[in-house]
mmCIF file of C-alpha atoms in Angstrom:
data_model
loop_
_atom_site.group_PDB
_atom_site.id
_atom_site.type_symbol
_atom_site.label_atom_id
_atom_site.label_comp_id
_atom_site.label_asym_id
_atom_site.label_seq_id
_atom_site.Cartn_x
_atom_site.Cartn_y
_atom_site.Cartn_z
ATOM 1 C CA UNK A 1 10.870 9.152 23.872
ATOM 2 C CA UNK A 2 8.040 8.272 26.196
ATOM 3 C CA UNK A 3 4.380 8.578 25.333
ATOM 4 C CA UNK A 4 1.713 9.694 27.765
ATOM 5 C CA UNK A 5 -1.429 7.698 28.405
ATOM 6 C CA UNK A 6 -3.484 10.216 26.459
ATOM 7 C CA UNK A 7 -1.250 9.922 23.413
ATOM 8 C CA UNK A 8 -1.455 6.131 23.458
ATOM 9 C CA UNK A 9 -5.235 6.255 23.846
ATOM 10 C CA UNK A 10 -5.498 8.675 20.913
ATOM 11 C CA UNK A 11 -3.273 6.428 18.791
ATOM 12 C CA UNK A 12 -5.385 3.356 19.505
ATOM 13 C CA UNK A 13 -8.612 5.269 18.858
ATOM 14 C CA UNK A 14 -7.244 6.746 15.617
ATOM 15 C CA UNK A 15 -6.027 3.384 14.277
ATOM 16 C CA UNK A 16 -9.323 1.648 15.065
ATOM 17 C CA UNK A 17 -11.419 4.399 13.450
ATOM 18 C CA UNK A 18 -9.097 4.654 10.442
ATOM 19 C CA UNK A 19 -9.154 0.901 9.766
ATOM 20 C CA UNK A 20 -12.944 0.807 10.206
ATOM 21 C CA UNK A 21 -13.340 3.691 7.734
ATOM 22 C CA UNK A 22 -11.095 1.949 5.209
ATOM 23 C CA UNK A 23 -13.071 -1.301 5.488
ATOM 24 C CA UNK A 24 -16.381 0.560 5.125
ATOM 25 C CA UNK A 25 -15.119 2.505 2.113
ATOM 26 C CA UNK A 26 -13.766 -0.625 0.423
ATOM 27 C CA UNK A 27 -16.992 -2.555 0.910
ATOM 28 C CA UNK A 28 -19.074 0.371 -0.333
ATOM 29 C CA UNK A 29 -17.006 0.705 -3.527
ATOM 30 C CA UNK A 30 -16.327 -2.997 -4.128
ATOM 31 C CA UNK A 31 -18.601 -3.356 -7.152
ATOM 32 C CA UNK A 32 -17.294 -0.247 -8.907
ATOM 33 C CA UNK A 33 -13.688 -1.192 -8.086
ATOM 34 C CA UNK A 34 -14.125 -4.503 -9.893
ATOM 35 C CA UNK A 35 -15.540 -2.705 -12.933
ATOM 36 C CA UNK A 36 -13.010 0.131 -13.165
ATOM 37 C CA UNK A 37 -9.823 -1.570 -11.950
ATOM 38 C CA UNK A 38 -10.140 -5.082 -13.399
ATOM 39 C CA UNK A 39 -6.726 -5.023 -15.129
ATOM 40 C CA UNK A 40 -4.743 -3.375 -12.346
ATOM 41 C CA UNK A 41 -2.898 -6.609 -11.528
ATOM 42 C CA UNK A 42 -1.118 -6.304 -14.908
ATOM 43 C CA UNK A 43 0.178 -2.871 -13.941
ATOM 44 C CA UNK A 44 1.335 -4.202 -10.578
ATOM 45 C CA UNK A 45 3.259 -7.064 -12.230
ATOM 46 C CA UNK A 46 4.827 -4.676 -14.768
ATOM 47 C CA UNK A 47 5.900 -2.317 -11.972
ATOM 48 C CA UNK A 48 7.431 -5.186 -9.978
ATOM 49 C CA UNK A 49 9.298 -6.413 -13.075
ATOM 50 C CA UNK A 50 10.588 -2.900 -13.779
ATOM 51 C CA UNK A 51 11.817 -2.450 -10.210
ATOM 52 C CA UNK A 52 13.496 -5.876 -10.236
ATOM 53 C CA UNK A 53 15.219 -5.084 -13.537
ATOM 54 C CA UNK A 54 16.336 -1.706 -12.202
ATOM 55 C CA UNK A 55 17.743 -3.373 -9.084
ATOM 56 C CA UNK A 56 19.699 -5.920 -11.110
ATOM 57 C CA UNK A 57 21.035 -3.254 -13.488
ATOM 58 C CA UNK A 58 22.212 -1.072 -10.610
ATOM 59 C CA UNK A 59 23.796 -4.071 -8.859
ATOM 60 C CA UNK A 60 25.597 -5.065 -12.076
ATOM 61 C CA UNK A 61 26.891 -1.539 -12.725
ATOM 62 C CA UNK A 62 28.196 -1.152 -9.169
ATOM 63 C CA UNK A 63 30.164 -4.422 -9.391
ATOM 64 C CA UNK A 64 31.887 -3.462 -12.646
#
């Protein structure tokens, strides 16, 4: 699958604008993010532990 020059130019333009918009949005909401999502790292750790446990359980069941 080959891309045309216009498609590649659009992709580069889209990625640059999208990343710039994400950076702008993050910086604009940084103070409220710290206030509202201060304990989100606990949820992330719990989710990672759950997925790891699920992986080990599935691996154990498939071996036996």
